[in-house]
């Protein structure tokens, strides 16, 4: 059975996700919202470099236009 | 409960936000307005490099197309 | 007889695909969903460099805007 | 009270504005018009490098697609 | 008499085409489908460097957004 | 009184204009036409480097999508 | 009298044109078709470097999205 991309985001609400952006930056945080443009809301967001948190943010809105991938934590 | 990205911006009106742009430039200022394209109005805007203010502006309109993320100050 | 691009994706559901992104990054995983924007859902996704898996992810949503090509495994 | 981005441009008509473009170029001039795409008309436009005027133009139409920010002079 | 771009693609169905992408990558394969967005389906696709095949794929869907040119083999 | 961007182009018809493109290339020529996408027609077009003509063309159609600014000669 | 950009292309049908692309590549060939997206069909297309033909193609479809300028041969 096929899963739609937005369904995956819906199931990930409240869980930690890894977000890869154009240009290679990566952020991790708890996905607390999104819209059809794949604009995202992360809570307790942190930027990662080589998998290590290098900067901490509180709430962060990420524009979907910059997003390359979103991967829910396993 | 899910939060929509524009709701986060609405709650941040009147507060300081950090704005990350494509190419890596960062601005900080008081969010005094936005529209559905995520065009932003900042007051007392300043550009940051490595977290330090390097240039001060008054009011600044930022086009949503250039915005990567918006993070309200904690 | 001509094959439509989305038909190829439909036939690839449940199978392994290689996905090339803008900027040259490559991911491989089981295609478990997509939409008309070519947003993709991969399961057991892994990033490849020179054909070798360098990082493993679980589920991954890739935005169609970043996708250059999709090639089902033979 | 929230200010809409285009309202700020409307209030800036006839005044000097600083315009930052993608790639980092900056222009300054008197804003004499704009449209909903944020296409701008500057009069007595000049290009700036490190805040110094390096080239002078008369009237200049700037396409909104290239604009990163617009800041009215204080 | 004028030829429409999509007519050329239609006539090339079943034949070998060379596809140039943004950033300079080139692929060659048998065109087995396309849609109005110029999304393409290639069979027996191979990547070329300086005209030499460097990597072989089976079926490949290429997103039209990445395509610069398509040239049917003579 | 506010001037709309396309009005400026309309007034410049038949006159020499300087056109700045994304990536920094500059062309100069007599503006003989344009459309709402800011696609331009230049006559006696020449490419400029550091303000000097380096290559001459006859008629040239420039796609609006590549245009950063248009400045009528004073 | 103003000339519309697509009129210029229409008049150039059957004649040699020079096509400049994003990133600086240039192609020359006989324009045998186009559509409203400025997708082009060239016959006897050749790539140019510093004005010299470096590679020959037969028919070539160029996506309008990649086109910076089109200049009919004089």
PDB file of C-alpha atoms in Angstrom, chain C residues 22-23 68, chain E residues 19-26 64-69, chain G residues 22 25 63 65-66:
ATOM      1  CA  UNK C  22      20.400  18.677  -7.212  1.00  0.00           C
ATOM      2  CA  UNK C  23      23.983  19.239  -6.123  1.00  0.00           C
ATOM      3  CA  UNK C  68      16.936  15.275 -10.540  1.00  0.00           C
TER       4      UNK C  68
ATOM      5  CA  UNK E  19      19.905  14.838 -22.265  1.00  0.00           C
ATOM      6  CA  UNK E  20      21.868  17.753 -20.811  1.00  0.00           C
ATOM      7  CA  UNK E  21      21.078  18.771 -17.221  1.00  0.00           C
ATOM      8  CA  UNK E  22      21.674  21.901 -15.154  1.00  0.00           C
ATOM      9  CA  UNK E  23      25.192  21.762 -13.735  1.00  0.00           C
ATOM     10  CA  UNK E  24      26.459  19.948 -16.826  1.00  0.00           C
ATOM     11  CA  UNK E  25      25.626  16.283 -16.246  1.00  0.00           C
ATOM     12  CA  UNK E  26      24.650  14.376 -19.389  1.00  0.00           C
ATOM     13  CA  UNK E  64      11.933  18.297 -16.444  1.00  0.00           C
ATOM     14  CA  UNK E  65      12.967  21.051 -14.048  1.00  0.00           C
ATOM     15  CA  UNK E  66      16.566  19.790 -14.273  1.00  0.00           C
ATOM     16  CA  UNK E  67      16.660  19.455 -18.052  1.00  0.00           C
ATOM     17  CA  UNK E  68      18.577  21.992 -20.160  1.00  0.00           C
ATOM     18  CA  UNK E  69      18.380  20.299 -23.551  1.00  0.00           C
TER      19      UNK E  69
ATOM     20  CA  UNK G  22      22.309  30.196 -17.595  1.00  0.00           C
ATOM     21  CA  UNK G  25      26.897  27.950 -22.310  1.00  0.00           C
ATOM     22  CA  UNK G  63      14.039  24.286 -22.247  1.00  0.00           C
ATOM     23  CA  UNK G  65      13.794  27.920 -18.242  1.00  0.00           C
ATOM     24  CA  UNK G  66      17.526  27.675 -19.056  1.00  0.00           C
TER      25      UNK G  66
END
